[in-house]
Coordinates of C-alpha atoms in Angstrom, one line a residue:
Chain A
M1 CA 26.9 65.1 60.6
S2 CA 29.7 63.1 62.4
S3 CA 31.0 61.5 59.4
M4 CA 31.7 64.8 58.0
I5 CA 33.6 65.8 61.1
S6 CA 35.8 62.9 61.2
A7 CA 36.4 63.0 57.5
G8 CA 37.6 66.8 58.3
T9 CA 39.6 66.1 61.4
T10 CA 41.3 63.0 59.9
A11 CA 42.9 65.1 57.3
A12 CA 43.8 67.7 59.7
G13 CA 45.7 64.9 61.7
G14 CA 43.1 63.0 63.5
A15 CA 41.8 65.4 66.4
I16 CA 38.9 64.4 68.4
P17 CA 35.6 65.7 67.1
Q18 CA 34.1 68.1 69.5
H19 CA 30.3 68.6 68.9
H20 CA 30.0 71.8 70.4
H21 CA 31.9 73.3 67.4
V22 CA 29.4 72.4 65.1
R23 CA 25.8 74.0 64.7
K24 CA 23.3 72.8 61.9
G25 CA 26.0 70.5 60.4
R26 CA 28.3 73.9 59.7
I27 CA 31.5 74.4 61.9
V28 CA 30.9 77.6 64.1
I29 CA 34.1 80.0 64.2
S30 CA 32.4 82.7 66.4
K31 CA 30.8 82.4 69.5
V32 CA 27.6 84.3 70.3
T33 CA 28.2 86.0 73.8
P34 CA 25.6 88.3 75.5
A35 CA 27.7 91.1 74.4
K36 CA 27.3 90.7 71.0
L37 CA 23.6 90.0 71.3
W38 CA 23.2 93.4 73.0
L39 CA 25.3 95.0 70.0
R40 CA 23.3 93.6 67.7
S41 CA 19.8 94.6 69.3
V42 CA 21.3 98.1 69.6
L43 CA 22.1 98.0 65.8
A44 CA 18.6 96.8 64.9
V45 CA 16.9 99.6 67.1
L46 CA 19.2 102.2 65.4
V47 CA 18.5 100.8 62.2
F48 CA 14.7 100.9 62.8
F49 CA 14.7 104.5 64.1
T50 CA 16.9 105.9 61.2
L51 CA 14.3 104.3 58.7
Y52 CA 11.3 105.5 60.7
G53 CA 12.7 109.0 60.9
F54 CA 13.3 109.4 57.2
L55 CA 9.9 108.0 56.2
T56 CA 8.0 110.2 58.7
I57 CA 10.1 113.4 58.3
D58 CA 8.0 116.6 58.0
T59 CA 9.4 118.4 55.0
A60 CA 6.4 120.8 55.2
G61 CA 5.3 120.5 51.7
A62 CA 9.0 121.4 50.2
D63 CA 9.9 119.6 47.1
L64 CA 12.9 117.5 48.0
P65 CA 14.6 117.0 44.8
A66 CA 14.1 120.7 44.2
S67 CA 15.4 121.7 47.2
F68 CA 18.5 119.6 47.1
V69 CA 19.4 121.2 43.7
Q70 CA 18.9 124.4 45.1
T71 CA 21.0 123.6 48.4
V72 CA 23.9 122.6 45.9
R73 CA 23.6 125.9 44.1
Y74 CA 23.5 128.0 47.1
F75 CA 26.9 126.1 48.4
W76 CA 28.2 126.6 45.1
I77 CA 27.5 130.2 45.2
M78 CA 28.8 130.4 48.9
F79 CA 32.2 128.8 47.8
T80 CA 32.7 129.9 44.4
S81 CA 32.1 133.8 44.7
P82 CA 32.7 134.6 48.3
R83 CA 32.8 138.4 49.0
A84 CA 32.5 140.6 52.1
V85 CA 30.3 143.4 52.6
A86 CA 32.9 146.5 53.8
S87 CA 30.0 147.9 55.9
H88 CA 29.9 144.4 58.0
F89 CA 33.4 144.7 59.0
G90 CA 33.0 148.5 60.0
M91 CA 34.6 149.8 56.8
S92 CA 33.0 152.5 54.5
Q93 CA 31.1 151.3 51.4
S94 CA 34.0 152.8 49.5
A95 CA 36.7 150.5 50.7
G96 CA 38.2 148.5 48.4
G97 CA 38.6 144.7 48.5
F98 CA 41.9 144.6 50.3
P99 CA 41.1 146.9 53.2
V100 CA 38.3 144.9 53.8
F101 CA 40.1 141.7 53.9
L102 CA 42.5 143.4 56.3
S103 CA 40.0 144.2 58.5
A104 CA 38.3 140.6 58.3
V105 CA 41.8 139.5 58.9
K106 CA 41.8 141.5 62.1
V107 CA 38.6 140.0 63.2
L108 CA 39.8 136.6 62.6
G109 CA 42.7 137.5 64.9
I110 CA 40.5 138.3 67.9
T111 CA 39.3 134.8 67.6
L112 CA 42.6 133.5 67.4
A113 CA 43.4 135.4 70.5
L114 CA 40.5 133.9 72.3
A115 CA 41.7 130.6 71.4
F116 CA 45.2 131.4 72.3
L117 CA 44.6 132.8 75.5
S118 CA 42.2 130.0 76.7
T119 CA 44.6 127.5 75.7
L120 CA 47.6 129.1 77.6
T121 CA 45.6 129.6 80.7
G122 CA 44.1 126.2 80.7
G123 CA 47.7 124.6 79.7
V124 CA 49.5 126.2 82.5
V125 CA 47.0 125.0 85.1
A126 CA 46.7 121.9 83.4
L127 CA 50.3 121.3 83.5
V128 CA 50.6 121.7 87.2
L129 CA 47.5 119.5 87.8
G130 CA 48.6 116.9 85.4
L131 CA 52.0 116.6 87.2
L132 CA 50.1 116.3 90.6
A133 CA 47.6 113.6 89.1
A134 CA 50.0 111.4 87.2
R135 CA 50.0 108.3 89.2
N136 CA 53.6 107.7 89.1
L137 CA 54.7 111.0 90.3
T138 CA 52.2 111.4 93.3
N139 CA 50.3 108.9 95.7
D140 CA 47.2 107.7 94.7
R141 CA 45.0 109.9 97.0
I142 CA 45.9 113.1 95.3
S143 CA 45.8 111.4 92.0
N144 CA 42.4 110.3 92.6
T145 CA 41.1 113.4 93.8
I146 CA 42.4 115.6 91.1
K147 CA 41.3 113.2 88.5
G148 CA 37.6 113.2 89.8
I149 CA 37.6 116.9 90.2
V150 CA 38.8 117.4 86.5
A151 CA 36.4 114.5 85.3
F152 CA 33.7 116.6 86.4
I153 CA 35.1 119.9 84.8
R154 CA 35.4 117.8 81.6
A155 CA 32.1 116.3 81.5
V156 CA 30.3 119.6 81.4
P157 CA 30.4 121.0 77.8
T158 CA 32.4 124.2 77.1
V159 CA 29.6 126.3 76.0
L160 CA 27.9 125.6 79.4
W161 CA 31.0 126.8 81.2
V162 CA 31.0 130.0 79.2
L163 CA 27.1 130.5 80.1
I164 CA 28.3 129.8 83.9
F165 CA 30.9 132.4 83.7
A166 CA 28.7 134.6 81.9
I167 CA 26.6 135.4 85.3
G168 CA 29.8 136.8 86.6
A169 CA 31.5 138.5 83.8
G170 CA 28.6 139.0 81.5
L171 CA 28.4 137.7 78.0
G172 CA 31.6 138.4 76.2
A173 CA 35.1 137.6 75.9
V174 CA 36.1 137.4 79.5
A175 CA 33.4 134.6 80.0
A176 CA 34.3 132.8 76.9
V177 CA 38.1 132.8 77.9
I178 CA 37.4 131.5 81.3
G179 CA 34.8 129.0 80.5
M180 CA 37.0 127.6 77.6
S181 CA 40.0 127.5 79.6
F182 CA 38.0 125.3 82.2
H183 CA 37.1 122.8 79.7
T184 CA 40.9 123.2 78.1
V185 CA 42.0 122.1 81.8
G186 CA 39.6 119.2 81.6
H187 CA 40.9 118.0 78.5
L188 CA 44.8 118.8 78.7
M189 CA 45.2 117.4 82.4
K190 CA 44.1 114.2 81.4
A191 CA 46.2 114.2 78.2
Y192 CA 49.2 115.4 79.9
S193 CA 48.7 113.2 83.1
E194 CA 48.7 110.5 80.7
S195 CA 51.7 111.0 79.0
F196 CA 53.5 111.6 82.2
E197 CA 52.5 108.3 83.1
E198 CA 53.9 106.6 80.3
L199 CA 57.2 107.3 81.5
D200 CA 59.1 104.1 82.7
E201 CA 59.1 103.6 86.2
G202 CA 62.9 102.8 86.5
V203 CA 64.0 106.2 85.1
I204 CA 62.4 107.9 88.4
E205 CA 63.7 105.2 90.4
A206 CA 67.1 105.7 89.1
L207 CA 67.0 109.5 89.7
R208 CA 65.7 108.7 93.1
A209 CA 68.5 106.4 93.9
S210 CA 71.1 109.0 92.9
G211 CA 69.6 111.4 95.5
A212 CA 67.8 113.6 93.2
K213 CA 64.7 115.9 94.6
W214 CA 61.2 115.6 93.3
P215 CA 61.4 118.8 91.2
H216 CA 64.7 117.5 89.6
I217 CA 62.8 114.3 88.5
I218 CA 60.2 116.4 86.9
F219 CA 62.4 118.7 85.0
Q220 CA 65.1 116.5 84.1
A221 CA 63.5 113.1 83.4
V222 CA 59.5 113.6 83.1
M223 CA 59.5 116.7 80.9
P224 CA 62.2 115.6 78.4
S225 CA 60.5 112.4 78.1
S226 CA 57.3 113.9 77.6
I227 CA 57.7 117.1 75.8
T228 CA 56.6 115.9 72.3
S229 CA 53.2 114.8 73.3
I230 CA 52.6 117.8 75.5
L231 CA 53.4 119.8 72.8
S232 CA 51.1 118.3 70.3
W233 CA 48.1 117.8 72.6
T234 CA 48.4 121.7 73.4
F235 CA 48.3 122.4 69.7
I236 CA 45.4 119.7 69.2
R237 CA 43.7 121.8 71.8
F238 CA 44.4 125.2 70.3
E239 CA 42.8 124.0 67.3
I240 CA 39.8 122.9 68.8
N241 CA 39.8 126.0 70.9
F242 CA 39.8 128.0 67.8
A243 CA 36.9 126.2 66.5
V244 CA 35.2 126.6 69.9
A245 CA 36.0 130.5 69.7
V246 CA 34.0 130.7 66.5
A247 CA 31.3 129.4 68.0
M248 CA 31.5 131.4 71.1
G249 CA 31.7 134.7 69.1
A250 CA 28.0 133.7 67.9
A251 CA 26.7 131.9 71.0
A252 CA 28.3 134.1 74.0
G253 CA 29.0 137.3 72.0
A254 CA 32.5 137.0 72.6
G255 CA 33.3 138.7 69.2
G256 CA 35.6 137.7 66.6
I257 CA 35.0 136.1 63.1
G258 CA 32.5 133.8 64.7
F259 CA 30.2 137.1 65.5
N260 CA 30.5 138.0 61.8
L261 CA 29.4 134.8 60.8
F262 CA 26.4 134.7 62.9
M263 CA 25.5 138.4 61.7
S264 CA 25.5 137.3 57.8
A265 CA 23.9 134.0 58.4
G266 CA 21.1 135.0 60.8
Y267 CA 20.8 139.0 60.0
F268 CA 22.0 139.7 56.6
F269 CA 21.3 136.4 55.1
D270 CA 24.4 137.0 53.0
I271 CA 25.6 133.6 51.4
R272 CA 28.5 135.1 49.6
E273 CA 29.7 136.5 52.9
I274 CA 29.3 133.3 54.8
G275 CA 31.4 131.7 52.3
Y276 CA 33.9 134.6 52.5
I277 CA 34.3 133.9 56.3
T278 CA 34.3 129.8 56.1
L279 CA 37.2 130.2 53.5
M280 CA 39.2 132.3 55.8
I281 CA 38.5 129.8 58.9
L282 CA 39.3 127.0 56.6
V283 CA 42.7 128.5 55.6
V284 CA 43.4 129.2 59.2
A285 CA 42.6 125.6 60.3
L286 CA 44.8 124.3 57.4
L287 CA 47.7 126.5 58.4
M288 CA 47.3 125.1 62.1
E289 CA 47.4 121.7 60.8
V290 CA 50.4 122.4 58.8
I291 CA 52.4 123.9 61.7
A292 CA 51.4 121.1 64.2
A293 CA 52.8 118.4 61.6
R294 CA 56.0 120.6 61.5
L295 CA 56.2 121.0 65.3
K296 CA 55.9 117.1 65.6
K297 CA 58.6 116.6 62.9
H298 CA 61.1 119.1 64.6
Y299 CA 60.5 117.5 68.0
Q300 CA 60.5 114.0 67.2
P301 CA 62.5 113.5 64.1
D302 CA 62.8 109.9 64.4
A303 CA 59.2 109.1 64.5
L304 CA 58.8 109.2 60.7
Chain B
M1 CA 85.9 98.3 110.5
P2 CA 83.4 97.3 107.8
Q3 CA 82.1 99.8 105.1
L4 CA 78.7 98.5 105.2
H5 CA 77.0 96.7 108.1
V6 CA 73.4 95.1 107.7
K7 CA 71.8 93.6 110.8
N8 CA 68.9 91.8 111.3
L9 CA 67.3 93.1 108.0
T10 CA 63.7 92.0 107.8
K11 CA 61.0 92.9 104.8
Y12 CA 57.5 92.1 104.8
Y13 CA 55.5 92.9 101.6
K14 CA 51.9 93.0 103.5
D15 CA 52.1 89.3 105.1
V16 CA 55.0 88.1 102.6
L17 CA 58.2 87.6 104.0
A18 CA 60.9 88.9 101.4
L19 CA 63.8 89.3 103.6
S20 CA 64.4 87.2 106.9
D21 CA 66.9 88.3 109.3
V22 CA 69.7 88.9 107.0
S23 CA 73.0 90.1 108.7
F24 CA 76.3 90.6 106.8
A25 CA 79.0 93.1 106.9
V26 CA 81.0 94.4 103.7
E27 CA 84.7 95.7 103.8
K28 CA 85.6 98.7 101.6
G29 CA 86.8 97.7 98.0
D30 CA 84.9 94.3 98.3
F31 CA 83.4 92.9 95.1
V32 CA 80.5 91.0 96.4
G33 CA 78.3 88.8 94.1
I34 CA 74.5 88.2 95.3
I35 CA 73.0 84.9 94.1
G36 CA 69.7 83.0 94.4
P37 CA 66.6 81.9 92.7
S38 CA 64.1 84.7 91.4
G39 CA 62.0 85.8 94.5
S40 CA 64.7 84.9 96.7
G41 CA 65.0 88.6 97.9
K42 CA 68.2 89.8 96.0
T43 CA 66.3 92.7 94.5
T44 CA 64.7 93.7 97.6
L45 CA 68.0 93.3 99.6
V46 CA 69.9 95.6 97.0
R47 CA 66.9 98.2 97.2
C48 CA 66.8 98.3 100.8
I49 CA 70.5 99.4 101.2
N50 CA 69.7 102.9 99.5
R51 CA 65.9 102.5 100.7
L52 CA 64.2 102.6 97.4
I53 CA 62.3 100.0 99.5
T54 CA 62.0 100.4 103.0
A55 CA 62.6 97.6 105.0
T56 CA 60.2 96.6 107.9
G57 CA 62.9 96.1 110.5
G58 CA 66.6 95.7 111.3
E59 CA 69.8 97.9 110.8
I60 CA 71.7 99.2 107.6
C61 CA 74.8 101.5 108.3
L62 CA 77.4 102.8 106.0
N63 CA 80.5 103.9 107.3
N64 CA 79.1 103.5 111.0
D65 CA 76.7 106.5 110.2
K66 CA 73.2 106.5 111.2
N67 CA 70.9 103.6 110.3
I68 CA 69.5 104.2 106.9
L69 CA 66.2 102.9 108.2
E70 CA 65.8 105.8 110.5
M71 CA 67.0 108.6 108.5
N72 CA 64.6 111.5 107.4
R73 CA 64.4 112.6 103.9
S74 CA 67.1 115.0 103.5
E75 CA 69.5 112.7 105.3
I76 CA 68.6 109.7 103.1
R77 CA 69.0 112.1 99.9
K78 CA 72.7 112.8 101.1
A79 CA 73.2 109.0 102.0
R80 CA 72.2 108.2 98.4
T81 CA 74.7 110.3 96.9
G82 CA 77.2 108.2 98.2
I83 CA 75.7 104.9 96.8
G84 CA 75.5 104.6 92.9
M85 CA 73.0 102.2 91.5
I86 CA 72.8 100.3 88.1
F87 CA 70.0 98.8 86.7
Q88 CA 69.1 95.9 84.4
H89 CA 66.9 98.1 82.3
Y90 CA 69.4 100.8 82.4
N91 CA 66.9 103.4 83.3
L92 CA 68.2 106.1 81.3
V93 CA 66.1 109.0 80.0
D94 CA 65.9 108.1 76.5
R95 CA 65.5 111.3 74.8
L96 CA 68.2 113.1 76.2
T97 CA 71.9 112.8 75.3
V98 CA 74.6 110.5 76.9
I99 CA 76.3 113.3 78.6
E100 CA 72.9 114.8 80.0
N101 CA 71.9 111.2 81.3
V102 CA 75.3 111.2 83.1
L103 CA 74.8 114.3 84.8
H104 CA 72.0 113.3 86.3
G105 CA 74.3 111.4 88.7
R106 CA 75.1 114.8 90.3
L107 CA 71.5 115.8 90.8
G108 CA 71.7 114.5 94.4
Y109 CA 74.5 117.4 95.0
K110 CA 72.4 120.3 93.6
N111 CA 70.1 122.5 95.2
T112 CA 66.3 122.6 93.8
V113 CA 66.8 125.5 91.2
S114 CA 70.2 124.5 89.8
G115 CA 68.9 120.9 89.4
V116 CA 65.8 122.0 87.8
F117 CA 67.5 124.1 85.1
G118 CA 70.5 121.6 84.6
H119 CA 73.0 124.0 85.6
Y120 CA 76.2 122.0 86.3
T121 CA 79.6 123.3 87.4
E122 CA 82.4 123.2 84.7
G123 CA 83.8 120.8 87.2
E124 CA 81.0 118.5 87.3
K125 CA 81.1 118.6 83.4
R126 CA 84.7 117.6 83.1
K127 CA 84.2 114.8 85.3
A128 CA 81.3 113.6 83.4
L129 CA 83.4 113.6 80.3
E130 CA 86.3 111.9 82.3
V131 CA 84.1 109.1 83.4
L132 CA 82.8 108.5 79.8
G133 CA 86.3 108.4 78.4
L134 CA 87.1 105.5 81.3
L135 CA 84.4 103.7 79.9
G136 CA 85.3 104.0 76.0
L137 CA 82.1 106.4 75.3
D138 CA 84.1 109.3 74.0
E139 CA 82.6 109.3 70.8
H140 CA 78.8 109.1 71.9
V141 CA 79.0 111.8 74.3
Y142 CA 76.5 113.9 72.2
R143 CA 74.1 110.9 71.1
R144 CA 70.7 110.5 72.1
C145 CA 70.5 107.4 74.3
D146 CA 67.8 105.7 72.5
Q147 CA 70.4 105.3 69.6
L148 CA 72.8 103.2 71.7
S149 CA 73.0 99.4 71.8
G150 CA 72.3 97.8 75.3
G151 CA 75.9 97.3 76.1
Q152 CA 76.7 101.1 75.6
K153 CA 73.3 102.0 77.6
Q154 CA 74.5 100.0 80.5
R155 CA 78.0 101.9 80.2
V156 CA 75.9 105.1 80.2
G157 CA 74.2 103.8 83.5
I158 CA 77.9 102.9 85.1
A159 CA 79.1 106.4 84.1
R160 CA 76.0 108.0 85.8
A161 CA 76.8 106.1 89.0
L162 CA 80.5 106.9 88.9
V163 CA 79.9 110.7 88.2
Q164 CA 78.3 110.5 91.7
E165 CA 81.6 109.7 93.2
P166 CA 80.0 106.9 95.4
E167 CA 81.8 104.7 97.8
I168 CA 79.7 102.0 96.8
I169 CA 77.8 100.6 93.6
L170 CA 74.8 98.5 94.0
C171 CA 74.1 96.6 90.7
D172 CA 70.6 95.2 90.0
E173 CA 71.0 92.2 87.5
P174 CA 73.1 94.6 85.4
I175 CA 74.0 91.9 82.7
S176 CA 70.4 90.1 82.5
S177 CA 69.5 92.0 79.4
L178 CA 72.5 91.8 77.6
D179 CA 74.3 89.1 74.9
P180 CA 77.7 87.3 76.3
G181 CA 79.9 89.5 74.8
S182 CA 78.5 92.8 76.0
S183 CA 77.9 91.0 79.4
K184 CA 81.5 90.2 79.9
K185 CA 82.7 94.0 78.9
I186 CA 80.2 95.2 81.4
M187 CA 81.4 92.7 84.2
D188 CA 85.2 93.6 83.2
Y189 CA 84.4 97.4 83.7
L190 CA 82.8 96.8 87.4
R191 CA 86.0 94.8 87.9
K192 CA 87.9 97.5 87.0
I193 CA 86.2 100.2 88.8
Q194 CA 86.5 97.9 91.9
S195 CA 90.0 97.2 91.6
E196 CA 91.3 100.6 90.2
L197 CA 88.9 103.2 92.1
G198 CA 88.5 100.8 95.1
I199 CA 84.7 101.5 95.1
T200 CA 82.8 98.7 96.8
I201 CA 80.6 96.5 94.5
L202 CA 77.3 94.8 95.1
V203 CA 76.2 93.2 92.2
N204 CA 73.1 90.9 92.0
L205 CA 73.5 88.0 89.5
H206 CA 71.4 85.4 87.8
Q207 CA 74.6 83.5 86.5
V208 CA 76.5 81.5 89.1
D209 CA 79.6 81.1 86.9
V210 CA 79.9 84.8 86.5
A211 CA 79.2 85.3 89.8
R212 CA 82.1 83.0 90.8
T213 CA 84.5 84.5 88.2
Y214 CA 84.0 88.0 89.2
A215 CA 83.0 88.2 92.9
K216 CA 85.6 87.6 95.6
R217 CA 82.8 86.8 98.0
I218 CA 79.2 85.2 97.4
L219 CA 75.9 86.0 99.3
G220 CA 73.6 83.2 98.5
F221 CA 69.8 83.7 99.2
N222 CA 66.8 81.3 99.2
N223 CA 63.4 82.4 100.1
G224 CA 64.5 85.6 102.1
K225 CA 66.9 83.9 104.2
L226 CA 70.7 84.4 103.6
V227 CA 72.1 80.7 103.1
Y228 CA 75.6 81.0 101.9
D229 CA 78.0 83.9 102.9
G230 CA 81.8 83.3 102.1
P231 CA 84.4 83.5 99.5
S232 CA 83.5 82.2 96.1
E233 CA 86.2 79.4 96.0
L234 CA 84.1 77.7 98.6
L235 CA 81.0 77.7 96.5
T236 CA 80.7 74.1 96.2
T237 CA 78.2 72.2 94.3
E238 CA 76.2 71.2 97.4
R239 CA 76.2 74.9 98.1
I240 CA 74.8 75.9 95.2
Q241 CA 72.1 73.1 95.5
E242 CA 71.5 74.9 98.9
I243 CA 71.1 78.1 97.3
Y244 CA 68.8 77.1 94.1
G245 CA 67.4 73.7 95.2
K246 CA 68.3 70.0 94.0
E247 CA 66.7 70.1 90.5
A248 CA 68.6 73.1 89.5
H249 CA 72.4 72.1 89.9
E250 CA 72.7 70.3 86.6
L251 CA 71.7 73.2 84.3
I252 CA 73.5 75.8 86.2
L253 CA 76.9 73.9 86.3
N254 CA 76.9 72.3 82.9

């Protein structure tokens, strides 16, 4: 063993052989730390449960391969021949395809409005709280207090907030918007204050040295420096809120396209209508993605 | 009657003494170089003068006015408008244009609303353009600051200080991040400002030779104490050793 080491090290320039680098005659390049051991055991447990789950799954006597083929076939139907039933969108049976589409768009607009309203409400509150929570703009006590409270708001899932406010406002759009706004504040306040904190301390110092007031520093230095990230975070949250608003339409009776989706899936069992609605939602999500990219390009042209 | 009077200035950071009983006076239109090793209190001193750092004890008076250490918020704000400051890292808002950054120097004179919305008077804008012309930045007025070179950024920093129409400009290592060519340009501009506009310049420097070339008067600090206060011609090798310690002198003087 030692002869092997000395041969290796002589070639490399004659370093002193160190025996703890060698285990079972091989040179070790990574150390086994307690953290690594933990990680490995967690992975092993996960692998075990995954295998166990698959092997003991209750198929209720279903023929798995056939069911799989059937599922693929349903998905195929869902997305290749989507159509909407006029009466499900409040139209008379004789209505043509286009008017039904328009009325579906209107319902989709309600979902978008829910998302917009909660992003706007939450965003404005988050902006104010974000400024007060940014460590470089206030003192540690105010910052920690606000961050603590907001961390709690964020820890509670959106749906739970909606259901909490449903106690007062009743299940529906109002509870949905308030609840979604709450979680939006939690998310955006953190994102905003972190982008404010990225601002170089020296810039704030320079403006203070010229006699500028706190609001001057906020609007003349902090805002211009972080407007891009504020904008993109807000838009990201709008996308999230759109998805949440779809779910809230079903879960909290907030209305909008989510409610129609819920009805076609759980009440009419209409696969083709589910496809129709899903495709609409997909198009909107894609559009938002494109707009987000454009906005970023516009406000940060040199970042490309 | 000295313009700036510093008496028995002391600053503790918790229990660490940063400035120990510092006293000196500066006449109007002086060019004062402040030298000393890192951690000797140069930066602390400069920041105490406009109270970016609040000193533990002592007295700082500008134009025989109230002691800066005893001023309340609005008084210190008013006092700061008369004191320009230039930084090692320029401290500009990178996303804004040159002129927007220069006009930030006027914020100290603005009320909350007009400052927040960036409403500057025509006179202020004219002043900003005039200052930019003086510093040779006419072509870059509408460039974003992140597109400028280090030397240009520092000139914008100087313009921001000048637009305040200050009586005194504090410079905290203005050339430490610049190459020799840009450094000389910046120092020449500072000299021009002092000689032509009669503005007092207090400049922290790491380069003893630069300090000796430009400053008429040198303040040497070591370990928070003012160990040299005199004209730059009398800054002999022994004096430099006193400021920087024995080992340093060869490197500094050669």
